[in-house]
Short mmCIF file of C-alpha atoms in Angstrom, two decimals:
data_model
loop_
_atom_site.label_atom_id
_atom_site.label_comp_id
_atom_site.label_asym_id
_atom_site.label_seq_id
_atom_site.Cartn_x
_atom_site.Cartn_y
_atom_site.Cartn_z
CA MET A 1267 -10.90 51.29 -44.73
CA ASN A 1268 -12.13 52.78 -47.96
CA PHE A 1269 -15.19 54.04 -46.18
CA PHE A 1270 -13.08 55.88 -43.57
CA LYS A 1271 -10.82 57.17 -46.29
CA LYS A 1272 -13.69 58.78 -48.13
CA LEU A 1273 -15.03 60.20 -44.97
CA PHE A 1274 -11.88 61.77 -43.56
CA ASN A 1275 -9.41 62.49 -46.33
CA ARG A 1276 -10.93 65.82 -47.24
CA LYS A 1277 -8.78 67.78 -44.82
CA GLY A 1278 -5.62 65.70 -45.29
CA TYR A 1279 -6.00 64.49 -41.72
CA GLU A 1280 -3.77 61.43 -41.23
CA THR A 1281 -6.81 59.31 -40.82
CA GLU A 1282 -5.52 56.28 -42.58
CA GLU A 1283 -2.48 55.95 -40.37
CA LEU A 1284 -4.58 56.56 -37.25
CA LEU A 1285 -7.16 53.98 -38.24
CA TYR A 1286 -4.47 51.50 -39.20
CA LEU A 1287 -2.73 51.93 -35.85
CA LEU A 1288 -5.96 51.62 -33.88
CA SER A 1289 -7.18 48.57 -35.79
CA GLN A 1290 -3.81 46.93 -35.20
CA VAL A 1291 -4.00 47.68 -31.49
CA MET A 1292 -7.55 46.38 -31.20
CA ALA A 1293 -6.72 43.19 -33.03
CA SER A 1294 -3.60 42.37 -31.07
CA SER A 1295 -4.19 43.51 -27.49
CA LEU A 1296 -5.53 40.69 -25.41
CA THR A 1297 -5.60 42.35 -22.02
CA PHE A 1298 -7.60 45.35 -20.90
CA LYS A 1299 -4.53 47.12 -19.62
CA VAL A 1300 -2.53 46.84 -22.85
CA LEU A 1301 -5.51 47.65 -25.06
CA THR A 1302 -6.56 50.81 -23.23
CA GLN A 1303 -3.02 52.06 -22.83
CA ASN A 1304 -2.42 51.67 -26.54
CA ILE A 1305 -5.69 53.33 -27.55
CA LEU A 1306 -5.09 56.26 -25.22
CA GLU A 1307 -1.53 56.74 -26.44
CA ILE A 1308 -2.55 56.80 -30.08
CA ILE A 1309 -5.45 59.22 -29.56
CA LYS A 1310 -3.32 61.48 -27.39
CA GLU A 1311 -0.56 61.64 -29.93
CA LYS A 1312 -2.51 61.82 -33.16
CA LEU A 1313 -5.30 64.12 -32.01
CA HIS A 1314 -2.92 66.24 -29.89
CA VAL A 1315 -5.02 65.86 -26.76
CA ALA A 1316 -3.45 66.74 -23.40
CA LYS A 1317 -5.22 64.01 -21.40
CA VAL A 1318 -7.32 61.02 -22.45
CA GLY A 1319 -8.99 58.43 -20.29
CA ILE A 1320 -11.26 55.40 -20.47
CA ILE A 1321 -13.78 54.64 -17.76
CA VAL A 1322 -15.52 51.29 -17.75
CA SER A 1323 -18.81 51.08 -15.93
CA ASP A 1324 -21.44 48.45 -15.23
CA THR A 1325 -25.05 48.62 -16.43
CA LYS A 1326 -25.99 50.83 -13.47
CA GLY A 1327 -23.25 53.33 -14.26
CA ASN A 1328 -20.91 52.36 -11.43
CA THR A 1329 -17.25 52.64 -12.36
CA LEU A 1330 -15.58 49.26 -12.69
CA ARG A 1331 -12.22 50.14 -14.16
CA GLU A 1332 -10.55 53.30 -15.21
CA VAL A 1333 -7.46 54.16 -17.10
CA ALA A 1334 -7.05 57.90 -16.81
CA PRO A 1335 -3.43 58.94 -16.40
CA GLY A 1336 -3.04 62.51 -15.19
CA TRP A 1337 -6.71 63.09 -14.41
CA GLN A 1338 -8.04 64.27 -11.08
CA THR A 1339 -10.57 61.80 -9.79
CA PRO A 1340 -13.44 61.72 -9.30
CA TYR A 1341 -14.02 63.65 -12.50
CA SER A 1342 -16.94 65.52 -11.04
CA THR A 1343 -14.74 67.33 -8.50
CA PRO A 1344 -14.34 71.05 -9.03
CA LYS A 1345 -10.61 70.56 -9.47
CA GLU A 1346 -11.12 68.70 -12.71
CA LYS A 1347 -12.47 71.28 -15.01
CA ASN A 1348 -10.69 70.17 -18.06
CA ILE A 1349 -13.09 67.61 -19.54
CA ALA A 1350 -13.74 68.89 -23.04
CA LEU A 1351 -15.35 65.85 -24.60
CA VAL A 1352 -17.03 62.65 -23.44
CA ILE A 1353 -17.75 59.90 -25.95
CA GLU A 1354 -20.02 57.06 -24.93
CA LEU A 1355 -18.48 53.63 -25.58
CA LYS A 1356 -21.44 51.53 -26.62
CA THR A 1357 -21.80 48.12 -28.21
CA ASN A 1358 -25.04 46.85 -29.79
CA HIS A 1359 -26.15 45.59 -26.39
CA ARG A 1360 -24.92 47.97 -23.75
CA THR A 1361 -22.88 50.91 -22.68
CA VAL A 1362 -19.43 49.75 -21.69
CA GLY A 1363 -18.17 53.10 -20.44
CA SER A 1364 -16.87 56.35 -21.76
CA LEU A 1365 -13.88 57.92 -23.39
CA ILE A 1366 -12.99 61.24 -21.80
CA LEU A 1367 -10.81 63.80 -23.43
CA SER A 1368 -9.35 67.11 -22.23
CA GLY A 1369 -8.82 70.02 -24.51
CA LYS A 1370 -6.22 69.83 -27.22
CA SER A 1371 -2.65 70.68 -26.33
CA THR A 1372 -2.64 72.99 -29.34
CA ARG A 1373 -5.56 74.87 -27.73
CA GLU A 1374 -7.54 74.28 -30.91
CA LYS A 1375 -11.09 73.13 -30.68
CA PHE A 1376 -12.09 69.60 -31.63
CA SER A 1377 -12.97 69.62 -35.28
CA SER A 1378 -16.16 67.98 -36.54
CA GLN A 1379 -13.87 65.49 -38.25
CA ASP A 1380 -12.39 64.55 -34.87
CA ILE A 1381 -15.78 64.08 -33.32
CA LYS A 1382 -17.17 62.13 -36.24
CA MET A 1383 -14.21 59.85 -36.22
CA LEU A 1384 -14.37 59.31 -32.47
CA ASN A 1385 -18.08 58.53 -32.71
CA ILE A 1386 -17.45 55.99 -35.44
CA LEU A 1387 -14.57 54.45 -33.48
CA ALA A 1388 -16.45 54.39 -30.16
CA PRO A 1389 -18.41 51.13 -30.79
CA GLU A 1390 -15.19 49.48 -32.04
CA PHE A 1391 -13.44 50.48 -28.80
CA ALA A 1392 -16.46 49.26 -26.82
CA VAL A 1393 -16.40 45.83 -28.48
CA ALA A 1394 -12.64 45.55 -28.11
CA ILE A 1395 -12.82 46.52 -24.44
CA GLU A 1396 -15.65 44.11 -23.82
CA ASN A 1397 -13.62 41.35 -25.49
CA THR A 1398 -10.61 41.99 -23.27
CA LEU A 1399 -12.89 41.97 -20.22
CA SER A 1400 -14.39 38.63 -21.32
CA TYR A 1401 -10.93 37.31 -21.99
CA GLU A 1402 -9.83 38.36 -18.51
CA GLU A 1403 -12.92 36.81 -17.01
CA ILE A 1404 -12.24 33.52 -18.79
CA LYS A 1405 -8.60 33.71 -17.78
CA GLN A 1406 -9.63 34.40 -14.20
CA PHE A 1407 -12.13 31.52 -14.31
CA ASN A 1408 -9.45 29.28 -15.74
CA GLU A 1409 -7.06 30.27 -12.97
CA THR A 1410 -9.74 29.69 -10.33
CA LEU A 1411 -10.45 26.33 -11.88
CA GLN A 1412 -6.77 25.44 -11.89
CA THR A 1413 -6.42 26.52 -8.27
CA GLU A 1414 -9.46 24.47 -7.34
CA ILE A 1415 -8.17 21.43 -9.20
CA LYS A 1416 -4.79 21.89 -7.55
CA ASN A 1417 -6.44 22.22 -4.12
CA ALA A 1418 -8.59 19.15 -4.74
CA THR A 1419 -5.56 17.20 -5.95
CA ASP A 1420 -3.57 18.34 -2.92
CA GLU A 1421 -6.41 17.26 -0.65
CA LEU A 1422 -6.58 13.85 -2.35
CA ARG A 1423 -2.84 13.53 -2.12
CA GLN A 1424 -2.95 14.37 1.57
CA ALA A 1425 -5.85 11.97 2.14
CA ASN A 1426 -3.93 9.30 0.29
CA SER A 1427 -0.79 9.80 2.33
CA ARG A 1428 -2.90 9.76 5.52
CA LEU A 1429 -4.39 6.44 4.35
CA LEU A 1430 -0.95 5.07 3.55
CA GLU A 1431 0.23 6.14 6.97
CA LEU A 1432 -2.83 4.53 8.59
CA ASP A 1433 -2.22 1.36 6.61
CA ARG A 1434 1.40 1.34 7.74
CA LEU A 1435 0.35 1.89 11.35
CA LYS A 1436 -2.21 -0.90 11.04
CA ASP A 1437 0.42 -3.30 9.69
CA GLU A 1438 2.81 -2.26 12.41
CA PHE A 1439 0.08 -2.73 15.01
CA ILE A 1440 -0.82 -6.18 13.70
CA SER A 1441 2.76 -7.35 13.59
CA ILE A 1442 3.60 -5.98 17.04
CA ALA A 1443 0.33 -7.23 18.50
CA SER A 1444 0.82 -10.67 17.00
CA HIS A 1445 4.41 -10.82 18.22
CA ASP A 1446 3.42 -9.64 21.68
CA LEU A 1447 0.51 -12.10 21.77
CA ARG A 1448 2.63 -14.99 20.60
CA THR A 1449 5.30 -14.48 23.24
CA PRO A 1450 3.04 -15.13 26.26
CA VAL A 1451 1.17 -17.86 24.36
CA SER A 1452 4.51 -19.57 23.72
CA ALA A 1453 5.33 -19.33 27.42
CA VAL A 1454 1.96 -20.84 28.42
CA LYS A 1455 2.35 -23.62 25.86
CA ASN A 1456 5.93 -24.37 26.81
CA PHE A 1457 5.43 -24.45 30.59
CA LEU A 1458 2.33 -26.62 30.21
CA TRP A 1459 4.23 -28.91 27.87
CA LEU A 1460 7.11 -29.19 30.31
CA THR A 1461 4.74 -29.96 33.16
CA ILE A 1462 2.78 -32.56 31.20
CA ASN A 1463 5.85 -34.25 29.76
CA LYS A 1464 8.35 -34.02 32.61
CA GLU A 1465 6.16 -34.59 35.65
CA SER A 1466 5.42 -38.27 36.12
CA LYS A 1467 3.44 -37.88 39.35
CA LEU A 1468 0.44 -35.95 38.02
CA ALA A 1469 -3.00 -37.20 39.00
CA PRO A 1470 -4.91 -38.29 35.86
CA LYS A 1471 -7.49 -35.50 36.34
CA VAL A 1472 -4.74 -32.87 36.67
CA ARG A 1473 -2.90 -34.23 33.64
CA ASP A 1474 -6.12 -34.12 31.62
CA ASN A 1475 -6.81 -30.54 32.68
CA LEU A 1476 -3.29 -29.45 31.81
CA GLN A 1477 -3.48 -31.19 28.44
CA ARG A 1478 -6.70 -29.34 27.68
CA ALA A 1479 -5.13 -26.06 28.70
CA TYR A 1480 -2.18 -26.85 26.43
CA ASN A 1481 -4.51 -27.65 23.52
CA ALA A 1482 -6.34 -24.36 24.03
CA ALA A 1483 -3.06 -22.44 24.06
CA ASP A 1484 -1.99 -24.29 20.92
CA ARG A 1485 -5.25 -23.34 19.20
CA THR A 1486 -4.65 -19.72 20.20
CA ALA A 1487 -1.22 -19.88 18.58
CA MET A 1488 -2.77 -21.35 15.41
CA LEU A 1489 -5.45 -18.67 15.39
CA ILE A 1490 -2.83 -15.91 15.63
CA SER A 1491 -0.94 -17.43 12.68
CA ASP A 1492 -4.10 -17.74 10.63
CA MET A 1493 -5.20 -14.19 11.43
CA LEU A 1494 -1.78 -12.92 10.38
CA ASP A 1495 -2.04 -14.86 7.12
CA VAL A 1496 -5.51 -13.47 6.47
CA SER A 1497 -4.37 -9.93 7.21
CA ARG A 1498 -1.44 -10.38 4.83
CA ILE A 1499 -3.65 -11.88 2.13
CA GLU A 1500 -6.25 -9.13 2.39
CA GLY A 1501 -3.63 -6.39 2.59
CA ARG A 1502 -2.02 -7.92 -0.50
CA ARG A 1503 1.19 -8.27 1.44
CA LEU A 1504 1.57 -12.02 1.08
CA GLU A 1505 4.90 -12.47 -0.63
CA VAL A 1506 5.71 -15.61 -2.58
CA ARG A 1507 9.01 -16.68 -4.07
CA LYS A 1508 8.70 -19.45 -6.60
CA VAL A 1509 11.64 -21.83 -6.84
CA PRO A 1510 11.94 -25.41 -8.13
CA VAL A 1511 10.87 -27.76 -5.33
CA ASP A 1512 11.40 -31.53 -5.21
CA LEU A 1513 7.89 -32.70 -4.40
CA ALA A 1514 8.88 -36.15 -3.10
CA LYS A 1515 11.32 -34.49 -0.70
CA ALA A 1516 8.64 -32.05 0.43
CA PHE A 1517 6.30 -34.99 1.07
CA SER A 1518 8.84 -36.71 3.31
CA GLU A 1519 9.25 -33.51 5.35
CA ILE A 1520 5.48 -33.29 5.72
CA ARG A 1521 5.27 -36.92 6.76
CA GLU A 1522 7.72 -36.22 9.59
CA ASP A 1523 5.52 -33.41 10.87
CA ILE A 1524 2.19 -35.11 10.56
CA ASP A 1525 2.90 -38.79 11.27
CA VAL A 1526 2.31 -38.33 15.00
CA LYS A 1527 -1.21 -37.02 14.38
CA ALA A 1528 -2.03 -39.84 11.96
CA LYS A 1529 -0.70 -42.48 14.35
CA ALA A 1530 -2.68 -41.02 17.23
CA LYS A 1531 -5.88 -41.76 15.29
CA LYS A 1532 -4.54 -45.00 13.78
CA ILE A 1533 -5.00 -43.48 10.36
CA ASN A 1534 -3.24 -45.06 7.43
CA LEU A 1535 -1.38 -42.13 5.83
CA LEU A 1536 -0.12 -42.71 2.30
CA LEU A 1537 1.97 -40.15 0.45
CA ASP A 1538 2.74 -41.05 -3.12
CA CYS A 1539 4.91 -39.03 -5.43
CA PRO A 1540 7.06 -40.26 -8.30
CA ALA A 1541 10.77 -39.49 -7.81
CA ASN A 1542 12.11 -36.44 -9.65
CA THR A 1543 8.82 -34.58 -9.65
CA THR A 1544 9.77 -30.91 -9.60
CA VAL A 1545 7.25 -28.14 -9.09
CA LEU A 1546 7.73 -24.40 -9.34
CA THR A 1547 6.34 -22.92 -6.15
CA ASP A 1548 7.05 -21.25 -2.82
CA PRO A 1549 8.33 -24.09 -0.62
CA ASN A 1550 7.01 -22.69 2.68
CA LYS A 1551 3.56 -21.97 1.27
CA LEU A 1552 3.48 -25.42 -0.34
CA LEU A 1553 4.21 -27.06 3.02
CA GLN A 1554 1.50 -24.96 4.62
CA ILE A 1555 -1.04 -25.89 1.92
CA ILE A 1556 -0.38 -29.65 2.00
CA ASN A 1557 -0.07 -29.69 5.78
CA ASN A 1558 -3.37 -27.91 6.10
CA LEU A 1559 -5.20 -30.30 3.75
CA ILE A 1560 -3.74 -33.44 5.39
CA ASP A 1561 -4.38 -31.99 8.83
CA ASN A 1562 -8.04 -31.39 7.87
CA ALA A 1563 -8.34 -34.87 6.38
CA ILE A 1564 -7.04 -36.46 9.62
CA LYS A 1565 -9.33 -34.29 11.75
CA PHE A 1566 -12.47 -35.29 9.90
CA THR A 1567 -11.61 -38.97 9.39
CA PRO A 1568 -12.68 -41.49 12.02
CA ILE A 1569 -10.13 -43.63 13.87
CA GLY A 1570 -8.69 -46.37 11.64
CA GLY A 1571 -9.49 -44.54 8.39
CA LYS A 1572 -7.26 -43.74 5.46
CA VAL A 1573 -5.72 -40.50 4.15
CA GLU A 1574 -4.02 -40.67 0.79
CA VAL A 1575 -2.00 -38.06 -1.10
CA THR A 1576 -1.39 -38.75 -4.78
CA THR A 1577 0.18 -36.77 -7.60
CA LYS A 1578 -0.25 -36.90 -11.35
CA LEU A 1579 0.77 -34.86 -14.35
CA LYS A 1580 -1.97 -33.31 -16.41
CA ASP A 1581 -1.57 -30.68 -19.14
CA SER A 1582 1.84 -29.55 -17.86
CA LYS A 1583 0.38 -29.10 -14.37
CA ILE A 1584 1.07 -31.26 -11.36
CA MET A 1585 -2.19 -32.26 -9.71
CA VAL A 1586 -2.00 -33.16 -6.03
CA SER A 1587 -5.00 -34.92 -4.47
CA VAL A 1588 -5.64 -35.36 -0.76
CA SER A 1589 -8.36 -38.00 -0.19
CA ASP A 1590 -9.81 -39.22 3.08
CA THR A 1591 -12.38 -41.73 4.24
CA GLY A 1592 -13.91 -39.15 6.54
CA ILE A 1593 -17.36 -37.79 7.34
CA GLY A 1594 -17.67 -35.97 4.03
CA ILE A 1595 -19.25 -32.61 3.22
CA ALA A 1596 -22.90 -32.07 2.30
CA LYS A 1597 -23.48 -30.73 -1.21
CA GLU A 1598 -25.08 -27.50 0.01
CA ASP A 1599 -22.02 -26.79 2.16
CA LEU A 1600 -19.47 -27.06 -0.66
CA PRO A 1601 -19.79 -23.43 -1.88
CA LYS A 1602 -18.91 -21.94 1.52
CA LEU A 1603 -15.97 -24.24 2.05
CA PHE A 1604 -13.33 -21.73 0.95
CA THR A 1605 -14.88 -18.67 2.58
CA LYS A 1606 -13.60 -17.02 5.72
CA PHE A 1607 -14.81 -18.69 8.91
CA GLY A 1608 -16.55 -21.14 6.58
CA ARG A 1609 -16.73 -24.00 9.06
CA LEU A 1610 -19.81 -25.82 8.12
CA HIS A 1611 -22.95 -25.51 10.12
CA SER A 1612 -24.42 -28.87 9.19
CA SER A 1613 -21.32 -30.73 10.29
CA LEU A 1614 -20.68 -28.55 13.31
CA SER A 1615 -22.56 -30.68 15.79
CA SER A 1616 -20.59 -33.77 14.93
CA VAL A 1617 -17.19 -32.09 14.80
CA SER A 1618 -17.44 -29.43 17.47
CA GLU A 1619 -14.66 -31.29 19.25
CA VAL A 1620 -12.38 -30.76 16.29
CA PRO A 1621 -10.08 -27.81 16.84
CA GLY A 1622 -9.67 -25.31 14.06
CA THR A 1623 -9.98 -21.66 13.24
CA GLY A 1624 -12.21 -21.91 10.17
CA LEU A 1625 -9.58 -19.97 8.24
CA GLY A 1626 -7.46 -22.83 6.94
CA LEU A 1627 -9.20 -23.52 3.63
CA TYR A 1628 -9.70 -19.82 2.97
CA ILE A 1629 -5.96 -19.27 3.41
CA THR A 1630 -5.16 -22.38 1.33
CA LYS A 1631 -7.34 -21.16 -1.54
CA LYS A 1632 -5.90 -17.63 -1.44
CA MET A 1633 -2.33 -18.90 -1.35
CA LEU A 1634 -3.02 -21.10 -4.37
CA ASP A 1635 -4.56 -18.10 -6.14
CA ILE A 1636 -1.37 -16.13 -5.54
CA LEU A 1637 0.78 -19.09 -6.63
CA GLY A 1638 -1.27 -19.42 -9.82
CA GLY A 1639 -2.91 -22.72 -8.88
CA THR A 1640 -6.49 -23.91 -8.44
CA ILE A 1641 -8.25 -26.10 -5.91
CA GLU A 1642 -11.33 -28.28 -6.29
CA VAL A 1643 -13.25 -30.52 -3.97
CA THR A 1644 -15.45 -33.58 -4.41
CA SER A 1645 -17.18 -35.19 -1.47
CA GLU A 1646 -19.71 -37.76 -0.43
CA VAL A 1647 -21.25 -37.71 3.03
CA ASN A 1648 -19.98 -40.58 5.21
CA LYS A 1649 -17.70 -41.79 2.41
CA GLY A 1650 -14.98 -39.19 2.22
CA THR A 1651 -13.61 -36.06 0.62
CA THR A 1652 -10.98 -35.35 -2.03
CA PHE A 1653 -9.26 -32.01 -2.44
CA THR A 1654 -7.28 -31.59 -5.65
CA PHE A 1655 -4.99 -28.64 -6.28
CA THR A 1656 -2.64 -27.76 -9.10
CA LEU A 1657 1.00 -26.73 -9.07
CA GLU A 1658 3.16 -25.41 -11.86
CA LYS A 1659 5.53 -28.03 -13.25
CA GLY A 1660 9.15 -27.10 -12.58
CA MET B 998 27.73 -35.69 22.91
CA ARG B 999 28.75 -32.87 20.61
CA GLY B 1000 26.57 -29.89 21.17
CA LYS B 1001 27.51 -26.47 22.43
CA ILE B 1002 24.59 -24.19 21.78
CA LEU B 1003 24.46 -20.38 21.99
CA LEU B 1004 20.95 -19.19 22.86
CA ILE B 1005 20.51 -15.49 22.02
CA GLU B 1006 17.17 -14.58 23.56
CA ASP B 1007 15.88 -11.74 25.72
CA ASP B 1008 12.63 -13.28 26.99
CA LYS B 1009 13.12 -14.85 30.41
CA ASP B 1010 10.42 -17.52 29.94
CA THR B 1011 11.86 -18.64 26.63
CA GLN B 1012 15.39 -18.63 28.08
CA ASP B 1013 14.30 -20.88 30.95
CA VAL B 1014 12.27 -23.36 28.88
CA TYR B 1015 14.82 -23.74 26.09
CA THR B 1016 17.74 -23.98 28.52
CA GLU B 1017 15.95 -26.68 30.53
CA VAL B 1018 14.90 -28.72 27.48
CA LEU B 1019 18.28 -28.51 25.76
CA THR B 1020 20.26 -29.16 28.95
CA ASP B 1021 18.08 -32.16 29.77
CA ALA B 1022 18.79 -33.50 26.29
CA GLY B 1023 22.51 -33.30 27.03
CA TYR B 1024 23.51 -30.11 25.25
CA THR B 1025 25.57 -27.32 26.74
CA VAL B 1026 23.67 -24.04 26.60
CA ASP B 1027 25.38 -20.66 26.72
CA LEU B 1028 22.96 -17.76 27.14
CA ALA B 1029 23.13 -14.25 25.68
CA PRO B 1030 20.31 -11.89 26.72
CA ASP B 1031 20.65 -9.58 23.69
CA GLY B 1032 22.30 -9.20 20.30
CA VAL B 1033 25.32 -7.29 21.61
CA VAL B 1034 26.33 -9.99 24.12
CA GLY B 1035 25.35 -12.62 21.55
CA LEU B 1036 27.64 -11.09 18.94
CA LYS B 1037 30.56 -10.92 21.39
CA LYS B 1038 30.16 -14.59 22.26
CA ALA B 1039 29.50 -15.69 18.68
CA GLN B 1040 32.63 -13.89 17.49
CA GLU B 1041 34.71 -15.97 19.91
CA GLY B 1042 33.29 -18.90 17.94
CA GLY B 1043 33.22 -22.59 18.65
CA TYR B 1044 29.45 -23.07 18.94
CA ASP B 1045 27.86 -26.03 17.20
CA LEU B 1046 24.55 -24.24 16.84
CA LEU B 1047 23.16 -20.75 17.40
CA LEU B 1048 19.52 -20.15 18.33
CA LEU B 1049 18.69 -16.53 17.54
CA ASP B 1050 15.69 -14.44 18.57
CA LEU B 1051 14.86 -11.44 16.37
CA MET B 1052 13.17 -8.82 18.54
CA MET B 1053 15.72 -7.96 21.20
CA PRO B 1054 16.96 -4.77 22.84
CA ASN B 1055 20.32 -3.14 21.97
CA MET B 1056 20.88 -5.21 18.84
CA ASP B 1057 18.13 -7.17 17.12
CA GLY B 1058 18.50 -10.49 15.36
CA LEU B 1059 18.77 -9.07 11.84
CA GLN B 1060 21.50 -6.66 12.95
CA PHE B 1061 23.24 -9.60 14.61
CA LEU B 1062 23.15 -11.55 11.33
CA GLU B 1063 24.56 -8.55 9.44
CA GLN B 1064 27.36 -8.05 11.96
CA ILE B 1065 28.40 -11.70 12.15
CA LYS B 1066 28.48 -11.78 8.35
CA LYS B 1067 30.78 -8.73 8.29
CA SER B 1068 33.18 -10.00 10.94
CA PRO B 1069 33.26 -13.81 11.00
CA PRO B 1070 34.21 -15.58 14.26
CA LYS B 1071 37.75 -16.64 15.21
CA SER B 1072 36.78 -20.29 15.09
CA LYS B 1073 33.86 -21.43 13.02
CA ASN B 1074 30.33 -21.72 14.42
CA GLY B 1075 27.60 -24.12 13.38
CA PRO B 1076 24.38 -23.05 11.66
CA ILE B 1077 22.16 -20.23 12.94
CA ILE B 1078 18.49 -21.03 13.50
CA VAL B 1079 16.14 -18.08 13.88
CA LEU B 1080 13.53 -18.68 16.59
CA THR B 1081 11.09 -15.83 16.81
CA ASN B 1082 7.46 -14.84 16.96
CA VAL B 1083 7.80 -12.38 14.08
CA SER B 1084 6.53 -13.91 10.87
CA GLN B 1085 6.44 -11.24 8.14
CA ASP B 1086 7.53 -12.83 4.87
CA SER B 1087 10.01 -10.03 4.24
CA ILE B 1088 11.70 -10.57 7.61
CA VAL B 1089 11.78 -14.35 7.17
CA GLN B 1090 13.38 -13.88 3.78
CA LYS B 1091 15.81 -11.26 5.02
CA SER B 1092 17.09 -13.47 7.81
CA LEU B 1093 17.55 -16.37 5.39
CA ASP B 1094 19.32 -14.06 2.95
CA LEU B 1095 21.61 -12.91 5.77
CA GLY B 1096 22.70 -16.47 6.40
CA ALA B 1097 20.21 -18.07 8.82
CA ALA B 1098 19.86 -21.79 8.10
CA ALA B 1099 16.22 -22.03 9.16
CA TYR B 1100 13.38 -19.99 10.63
CA PHE B 1101 10.80 -21.16 13.16
CA ILE B 1102 7.90 -19.48 14.92
CA LYS B 1103 8.30 -20.09 18.65
CA ALA B 1104 4.55 -20.16 19.29
CA SER B 1105 4.14 -22.99 16.76
CA LEU B 1106 7.04 -25.07 18.06
CA ASN B 1107 6.73 -27.12 21.22
CA PRO B 1108 9.85 -28.27 23.11
CA ASP B 1109 10.10 -31.71 21.49
CA GLN B 1110 9.72 -30.19 18.02
CA LEU B 1111 12.51 -27.78 18.93
CA LEU B 1112 14.67 -30.71 20.05
CA LYS B 1113 13.96 -32.55 16.82
CA GLU B 1114 15.10 -29.55 14.75
CA VAL B 1115 18.18 -29.02 16.92
CA ARG B 1116 19.13 -32.71 16.56
CA SER B 1117 18.73 -32.67 12.81
CA PHE B 1118 20.98 -29.61 12.53
CA LEU B 1119 23.63 -31.02 14.84
CA LEU B 1120 23.72 -34.39 13.09
CA GLU B 1121 24.14 -32.92 9.64
CA PRO B 1122 25.03 -29.26 10.01
CA GLU B 1123 25.70 -28.77 6.28
CA ALA B 1124 22.64 -30.63 5.08
CA LYS B 1125 20.03 -27.90 5.38
#
């Protein structure tokens, strides 16, 4: 400021006030519009100029922006004959544009003081204008970025809701399809059952054929149930409700269900559980797990063998073991035992008669995972297999 | 033999098989082809056991359970067993919460298993 003071105070020109006002404006105006308006107002008022304008151009001289209230445009037209002074607005690097001034309203000429001052101020204006343009560019970029982020988020949101809708449709399809498949399968099973069990005059060959048809329909029903379980497990829709369950009572229910199968193969089925053993689990899933393991044990145990279910307490867990005197599982087959469709190749030839979906142990393992239990297997070929799983003590 | 059973079921095959099996076993079977007729009959009361399908026209099984809970029958009925081919956990749980005594998948239950369940409920209706 002292420099300007020395330079301009000779004629008592109100330089200080002018410079103060302009420096204030340049420091505080963020946008191009506000900055230029303020600069033009101050110059117009303090220098008594009729019309002032700022034209911003690119490096090739093309006009980018202009703030020129009251001017006839373009300025080169014959109508606009009032341009008295043009000051180039130039930073260190480039020409930003120009400041155009008409004659003074007092009809005086521009003094050398005026021109000197404007020439000194011109680079300051240029820098300030360039700053506002950069600021606007950044602001614009920021807005573009925000719009793009918003668009991308919207797209993701839409994609997500489409996926959710698809998932819902898939669930709906599976449940309707399974219901609609089960209904005719039930009818086939039931009518075959009625025929086999109520008709005494069937020829042995016919009876055998009908029985095989019934078994196939029954396997279809099992497969549908297993597929539904798998779809629920993989869609994380398997719901469990843990409640205290009397294990001995559960065993007696299971015995009722499975005794017929054991008797049919003359298998000695032993279920041992100390009275008052309470476990914390989902009763339906527990029945399914034990049923599945005993069912497997009976399937793979030769006629006259033994299947034994025992329980013991270990580290606040109840361990339930299902042992059989069956064909056993080869060591190399153990790892794929709990995988989907993991029926074992090496034993397939000998058990191809055994019905099953190959999903049972996979479902059992996943259900135990969800219930917070574990399952392990030990086996010896031609001696037997033992599955041991854990339940939470109630 | 005590045993008046209301079978609420829209599927003709299931109606025929269950009616035959239950009648042969000495029970009296009254048939309702949907939830609306079922509710009307159930509200008259006097059944020893109700066998209820879930997916039915006009009024489904869950709606039936809600309605019968809201307006209990004139004379008391026995337990309600849900017999369906729908097996979503949430629906199983909902029907039990609404007062069903048990839930069976029809496709997994052959006629003698059905009879066994029916007998156990009629012998000790409060036990389960």
